[in-house]
Every structure is written in C-alpha cells, then in structure tokens.
C-alpha cells in the first residue's frame, strides 16, 4: 500500500498550561488569539508509515487527550525512585504541579524496541494529528506577543 500523505492545516486549540511553571505576563484564549494563531500557523506534511517499526518517522504531533486519563501513563515525581503519584492522570491532576513532575509513558527509552512506534500508531494516528497554540507575552518584552505552537 502506498504511503498516504496528509497535509495538516494545523488543528488549533488554545491550551492553558497543563503543568504551570509560572504565570505568563499575559495569555489570551479569545477570538483575537485564535485568529492570530490561525494566520501564522505552520503547514506540516505528515507521512503515514504502514510498516510497524520500519524505516521512517513514526511520531506525529498528537492530541493531549490521548495521554490524559490513559491508564498506561504515570504521573511521577522526580527523586526517591521517581515515585508514581497517579496512574492515568487527568488534566486536573496535572494542573498546578511543581517543577519535577512528569508524565512517564510505557517503555524504556534506553532500550525502546518497537514500543514507542506501536504506541504512537495507537495513540496518535496521522489522521488525528493536532498542534496546540498558546498566545502569550513576556514580562521583560512589553509590546510583543508570541504565538507558541
């Protein structure tokens, strides 16, 4: 089967910071921010690879809800063996966490085998690729607006 090529005219959803590390000087999720994000959104071409664990890029921008409430994902705290805080954390579980917490996906990064490619195909099929936009400013750069994708 020939590889399918998908052009992703970015699915934009303004995302409030999931893991807060400090409030931005300004963040906007209104209509003006949506228009700004859509105006400057990058266009990405994604290739759907059908050969599991074969050559090529298996990872695409994915929707955050593929990881939230997922029982295979652990919320961990750095230190003391990186203890599991919760399995299958929700957005509410992540909000307001201090630096040093992270999402741990299945597999071993040092010996990945095919687990990451298999999970990417399962959690993030190319047809559901998405990118989030965050419109913000920086306190030490007044008058400038940044769009983060």
Coordinates of N, CA and C in Angstrom, one line a residue:
X1 N 0.9 -1.2 0.0 CA 0.0 0.0 0.0 C 0.9 1.2 0.0
X2 N 0.6 2.2 -0.8 CA 1.4 3.4 -0.9 C 1.2 4.2 0.3
X3 N 2.3 4.9 0.7 CA 2.2 5.8 1.8 C 1.2 6.9 1.5
X4 N 0.4 7.2 2.5 CA -0.5 8.3 2.3 C 0.1 9.6 2.9
X5 N -0.1 10.7 2.2 CA 0.5 11.9 2.7 C -0.7 12.8 3.1
X6 N -0.5 13.3 4.3 CA -1.6 14.2 4.9 C -1.0 15.6 5.1
X7 N -1.7 16.6 4.6 CA -1.3 17.9 4.9 C -2.1 18.4 6.1
X8 N -1.5 18.9 7.1 CA -2.1 19.2 8.3 C -2.2 20.7 8.4
X9 N -3.3 21.3 8.1 CA -3.6 22.8 8.3 C -3.9 22.9 9.7
X10 N -3.0 23.0 10.6 CA -3.0 22.8 12.0 C -4.3 22.9 12.7
X11 N -4.7 21.9 13.4 CA -5.9 22.0 14.3 C -5.4 22.8 15.5
X12 N -6.0 23.9 15.6 CA -5.5 24.8 16.7 C -6.5 24.9 17.8
X13 N -6.0 24.6 19.0 CA -6.8 24.7 20.2 C -5.9 25.4 21.2
X14 N -6.4 26.5 21.7 CA -5.6 27.2 22.7 C -5.5 26.4 23.9
X15 N -4.3 26.2 24.4 CA -4.1 25.3 25.6 C -3.6 26.0 26.7
X16 N -4.3 26.1 27.8 CA -3.8 26.6 29.0 C -2.7 25.7 29.5
X17 N -1.7 26.3 30.1 CA -0.5 25.5 30.6 C -1.0 24.3 31.4
X18 N -0.6 23.1 31.1 CA -1.0 22.0 31.8 C -0.2 21.8 33.1
X19 N 1.1 22.0 33.0 CA 2.0 22.0 34.1 C 2.5 23.4 34.3
X20 N 2.0 24.1 35.3 CA 2.3 25.5 35.5 C 3.7 25.7 36.1
X21 N 4.5 26.5 35.4 CA 5.8 26.8 35.9 C 5.9 28.3 36.3
X22 N 4.9 29.0 36.2 CA 4.8 30.4 36.5 C 3.9 31.1 35.5
X23 N 3.1 32.0 35.9 CA 2.2 32.6 35.0 C 2.9 33.5 34.0
X24 N 2.4 33.5 32.8 CA 2.9 34.4 31.8 C 2.4 35.8 32.1
X25 N 3.1 36.8 31.5 CA 2.6 38.2 31.7 C 1.2 38.4 31.2
X26 N 0.9 37.6 30.2 CA -0.4 37.7 29.5 C -0.7 36.5 28.7
X27 N -1.8 36.0 28.8 CA -2.2 34.8 27.9 C -3.6 35.1 27.4
X28 N -3.9 34.8 26.2 CA -5.2 35.0 25.6 C -5.7 33.8 24.9
X29 N -7.0 33.5 25.2 CA -7.6 32.4 24.5 C -8.9 32.8 23.7
X30 N -9.0 34.1 23.5 CA -10.2 34.6 22.9 C -10.1 34.5 21.3
X31 N -11.1 35.2 20.7 CA -11.2 35.2 19.2 C -10.0 35.8 18.6
X32 N -9.4 36.9 19.1 CA -8.3 37.5 18.5 C -7.1 36.6 18.6
X33 N -6.9 35.9 19.7 CA -5.8 34.9 19.8 C -6.0 33.8 18.8
X34 N -7.2 33.3 18.6 CA -7.5 32.3 17.6 C -7.1 32.7 16.2
X35 N -7.5 33.9 15.9 CA -7.2 34.5 14.5 C -5.7 34.6 14.3
X36 N -5.0 35.1 15.3 CA -3.5 35.3 15.2 C -2.9 33.9 15.0
X37 N -3.3 32.9 15.8 CA -2.7 31.6 15.7 C -3.0 31.0 14.3
X38 N -4.2 31.1 13.8 CA -4.5 30.6 12.5 C -3.8 31.3 11.4
X39 N -3.6 32.6 11.5 CA -2.9 33.4 10.5 C -1.5 32.9 10.3
X40 N -0.8 32.6 11.4 CA 0.6 32.3 11.3 C 0.9 30.8 11.6
X41 N -0.1 30.0 11.5 CA 0.1 28.5 11.8 C 1.0 27.9 10.7
X42 N 1.9 27.1 11.1 CA 2.8 26.4 10.1 C 2.0 25.3 9.4
X43 N 2.4 25.0 8.2 CA 1.8 23.9 7.4 C 2.8 22.7 7.5
X44 N 2.3 21.6 7.9 CA 3.2 20.4 8.1 C 2.7 19.3 7.2
X45 N 3.6 18.6 6.6 CA 3.2 17.4 5.8 C 3.6 16.2 6.6
X46 N 2.7 15.3 6.8 CA 3.0 14.1 7.6 C 2.8 12.9 6.7
X47 N 3.7 12.0 6.8 CA 3.6 10.7 6.0 C 3.2 9.6 6.9
X48 N 2.2 8.9 6.5 CA 1.7 7.7 7.3 C 2.5 6.5 6.9
X49 N 3.2 6.0 7.9 CA 4.0 4.8 7.6 C 3.3 3.6 8.1
X50 N 3.1 2.6 7.2 CA 2.3 1.4 7.5 C 3.2 0.3 8.0
X51 N 4.5 0.3 7.8 CA 5.3 -0.8 8.3 C 5.7 -0.5 9.7
X52 N 5.1 -1.2 10.6 CA 5.4 -1.1 12.0 C 6.9 -1.3 12.3
X53 N 7.5 -0.4 13.0 CA 8.9 -0.5 13.4 C 9.8 -0.4 12.2
X54 N 9.4 -0.1 11.0 CA 10.2 0.1 9.8 C 10.9 1.4 9.8
X55 N 11.5 1.7 8.7 CA 12.2 2.9 8.5 C 11.2 4.1 8.4
X56 N 11.6 5.2 8.8 CA 10.8 6.4 8.7 C 10.4 7.0 10.0
X57 N 9.7 8.1 10.0 CA 9.3 8.8 11.2 C 7.9 8.3 11.6
X58 N 7.8 7.8 12.8 CA 6.6 7.2 13.3 C 5.8 8.1 14.2
X59 N 6.4 9.3 14.5 CA 5.8 10.2 15.5 C 5.3 11.4 14.9
X60 N 4.0 11.8 15.3 CA 3.4 13.0 14.7 C 2.9 13.8 15.9
X61 N 2.6 15.1 15.6 CA 2.0 15.9 16.7 C 0.7 15.3 17.1
X62 N 0.5 15.1 18.4 CA -0.7 14.4 18.8 C -1.5 15.2 19.8
X63 N -2.8 14.8 19.9 CA -3.7 15.4 20.8 C -3.4 15.0 22.2
X64 N -3.5 16.0 23.1 CA -3.1 15.7 24.5 C -4.1 14.7 25.2
X65 N -5.3 14.6 24.7 CA -6.3 13.7 25.3 C -5.9 12.3 25.1
X66 N -5.0 12.0 24.2 CA -4.5 10.6 24.0 C -3.7 10.1 25.3
X67 N -3.2 11.1 26.0 CA -2.4 10.7 27.2 C -3.2 10.9 28.5
X68 N -4.1 11.8 28.5 CA -4.9 12.1 29.7 C -5.8 11.0 30.0
X69 N -6.0 10.6 31.2 CA -6.8 9.5 31.7 C -6.5 8.2 31.0
X70 N -5.2 8.1 30.6 CA -4.7 6.9 29.9 C -4.1 6.0 31.0
X71 N -4.6 4.8 31.3 CA -4.1 4.0 32.4 C -2.6 3.5 32.2
X72 N -2.1 3.6 31.0 CA -0.7 3.2 30.7 C 0.3 4.3 31.0
X73 N -0.2 5.5 31.3 CA 0.6 6.7 31.6 C 0.7 7.0 33.1
X74 N 1.9 7.2 33.6 CA 2.1 7.5 35.0 C 2.5 9.0 35.2
X75 N 2.0 9.6 36.2 CA 2.4 10.9 36.7 C 3.4 10.6 37.8
X76 N 4.7 11.1 37.6 CA 5.8 10.8 38.5 C 6.4 12.0 39.1
X77 N 7.0 11.9 40.3 CA 7.7 12.9 41.0 C 9.2 12.6 41.0
X78 N 10.0 13.5 40.5 CA 11.4 13.3 40.5 C 12.0 13.1 41.9
X79 N 12.9 12.1 42.0 CA 13.5 11.9 43.3 C 12.9 10.7 44.0
X80 N 13.7 10.1 44.9 CA 13.2 8.9 45.7 C 12.7 7.8 44.8
X81 N 13.4 7.5 43.7 CA 13.0 6.5 42.8 C 11.9 6.9 41.9
X82 N 11.7 8.2 41.8 CA 10.6 8.8 40.9 C 9.3 8.1 41.1
X83 N 8.8 8.2 42.3 CA 7.6 7.6 42.7 C 6.4 8.0 41.8
X84 N 5.5 7.0 41.6 CA 4.3 7.3 40.9 C 3.3 8.0 41.8
X85 N 2.8 9.2 41.3 CA 1.8 9.9 42.0 C 0.5 9.4 41.7
X86 N 0.3 9.1 40.4 CA -1.0 8.6 39.9 C -0.9 8.0 38.6
X87 N -1.6 6.9 38.3 CA -1.7 6.3 37.0 C -2.9 6.9 36.3
X88 N -2.8 7.1 35.0 CA -3.9 7.7 34.2 C -4.3 9.1 34.7
X89 N -3.4 10.0 34.9 CA -3.7 11.3 35.4 C -4.6 12.1 34.4
X90 N -5.5 12.9 35.0 CA -6.3 13.8 34.2 C -5.7 15.2 34.1
X91 N -6.2 16.1 33.4 CA -5.7 17.4 33.3 C -5.7 18.1 34.6
X92 N -6.8 17.8 35.4 CA -6.9 18.4 36.8 C -5.7 17.9 37.7
X93 N -5.3 16.7 37.5 CA -4.2 16.1 38.2 C -2.9 16.8 37.9
X94 N -2.7 17.3 36.7 CA -1.5 17.9 36.2 C -1.5 19.4 36.6
X95 N -2.6 20.1 36.6 CA -2.6 21.5 36.8 C -2.0 21.9 38.1
X96 N -1.1 22.9 38.0 CA -0.5 23.4 39.2 C 0.6 22.6 39.9
X97 N 1.0 21.5 39.2 CA 2.1 20.7 39.7 C 3.4 21.5 39.7
X98 N 4.2 21.3 40.6 CA 5.5 22.0 40.7 C 6.5 21.4 39.7
X99 N 7.6 22.1 39.5 CA 8.7 21.5 38.7 C 9.1 20.2 39.3
X100 N 9.4 19.2 38.5 CA 9.9 17.9 39.0 C 8.8 16.9 38.8
X101 N 7.7 17.2 38.3 CA 6.7 16.1 38.0 C 6.7 15.9 36.5
X102 N 6.4 14.7 36.0 CA 6.4 14.5 34.6 C 5.5 13.3 34.3
X103 N 5.2 13.2 33.0 CA 4.4 12.1 32.5 C 5.3 11.0 32.0
X104 N 5.2 9.8 32.5 CA 6.0 8.7 32.1 C 5.2 7.7 31.2
X105 N 5.6 7.6 30.0 CA 4.9 6.8 29.0 C 5.5 5.3 29.1
X106 N 4.8 4.3 28.6 CA 5.3 3.0 28.7 C 6.6 2.8 27.9
X107 N 7.4 1.9 28.2 CA 8.6 1.6 27.5 C 9.8 2.1 28.2
X108 N 11.0 1.7 27.7 CA 12.3 2.1 28.2 C 13.0 2.9 27.2
X109 N 13.3 4.1 27.4 CA 13.9 5.0 26.4 C 15.3 4.5 26.0
X110 N 16.0 3.8 26.9 CA 17.3 3.3 26.6 C 17.3 2.0 25.8
X111 N 16.2 1.3 25.8 CA 16.1 0.1 25.0 C 14.6 0.0 24.5
X112 N 14.3 0.9 23.6 CA 12.9 1.1 23.2 C 12.3 0.0 22.4
X113 N 13.1 -0.8 21.7 CA 12.4 -1.8 20.8 C 11.4 -1.1 19.9
X114 N 10.2 -1.7 19.8 CA 9.2 -1.1 19.0 C 8.1 -0.4 19.8
X115 N 8.2 -0.4 21.1 CA 7.0 0.0 21.9 C 6.6 1.5 21.6
X116 N 7.6 2.4 21.4 CA 7.2 3.8 21.1 C 6.5 3.9 19.7
X117 N 7.0 3.2 18.7 CA 6.4 3.2 17.4 C 5.0 2.6 17.5
X118 N 4.8 1.5 18.3 CA 3.5 0.9 18.4 C 2.5 1.8 19.1
X119 N 3.0 2.4 20.2 CA 2.2 3.4 21.0 C 1.8 4.6 20.2
X120 N 2.8 5.1 19.4 CA 2.5 6.3 18.5 C 1.4 6.0 17.5
X121 N 1.4 4.8 17.0 CA 0.4 4.4 16.0 C -0.9 4.2 16.7
X122 N -0.9 3.8 17.9 CA -2.2 3.6 18.6 C -2.8 4.9 19.2
X123 N -1.9 5.7 19.8 CA -2.4 6.9 20.5 C -2.5 8.1 19.5
X124 N -1.7 8.1 18.5 CA -1.6 9.3 17.6 C -1.6 9.0 16.1
X125 N -2.7 8.4 15.6 CA -2.7 8.1 14.2 C -2.6 9.4 13.4
X126 N -2.0 9.4 12.2 CA -1.7 10.6 11.4 C -3.0 11.3 11.2
X127 N -4.1 10.6 10.9 CA -5.4 11.2 10.6 C -5.9 12.1 11.8
X128 N -5.4 11.9 13.0 CA -5.9 12.7 14.1 C -4.8 13.6 14.7
X129 N -3.8 13.9 13.9 CA -2.7 14.8 14.3 C -3.2 16.2 14.7
X130 N -2.6 16.8 15.7 CA -3.1 18.1 16.1 C -1.9 18.9 16.7
X131 N -2.0 20.2 16.6 CA -1.0 21.0 17.3 C -1.7 22.1 18.1
X132 N -1.2 22.5 19.2 CA -1.9 23.5 20.1 C -1.1 24.8 19.9
X133 N -1.9 25.9 20.1 CA -1.3 27.2 20.0 C -1.5 27.9 21.4
X134 N -0.5 28.7 21.8 CA -0.6 29.4 23.0 C -0.2 30.8 22.7
X135 N -1.0 31.8 22.9 CA -0.7 33.2 22.6 C -0.4 33.8 24.0
X136 N 0.8 34.4 24.1 CA 1.3 35.0 25.3 C 2.2 36.2 25.1
X137 N 2.6 36.8 26.2 CA 3.6 37.8 26.2 C 4.7 37.5 27.2
X138 N 5.7 38.3 27.3 CA 6.8 38.0 28.2 C 7.0 39.3 29.0
X139 N 7.0 39.3 30.3 CA 7.1 40.5 31.2 C 8.2 41.4 30.8
X140 N 9.4 40.9 30.4 CA 10.5 41.7 30.1 C 10.5 42.2 28.6
X141 N 9.5 41.9 27.9 CA 9.4 42.3 26.5 C 8.0 42.9 26.2
X142 N 7.7 44.1 26.9 CA 6.4 44.7 26.7 C 6.2 45.1 25.2
X143 N 4.9 44.9 24.8 CA 4.6 45.3 23.4 C 4.8 44.2 22.4
X144 N 5.3 43.1 22.8 CA 5.5 41.9 21.9 C 4.5 40.8 22.3
X145 N 4.0 40.2 21.3 CA 3.1 39.0 21.5 C 3.8 37.8 20.9
X146 N 3.8 36.7 21.5 CA 4.3 35.4 21.0 C 3.3 34.4 20.8
X147 N 3.3 33.7 19.7 CA 2.5 32.6 19.4 C 3.3 31.3 19.5
X148 N 3.0 30.5 20.4 CA 3.8 29.2 20.6 C 2.9 28.1 20.1
X149 N 3.5 27.2 19.2 CA 2.8 26.1 18.7 C 3.3 24.8 19.3

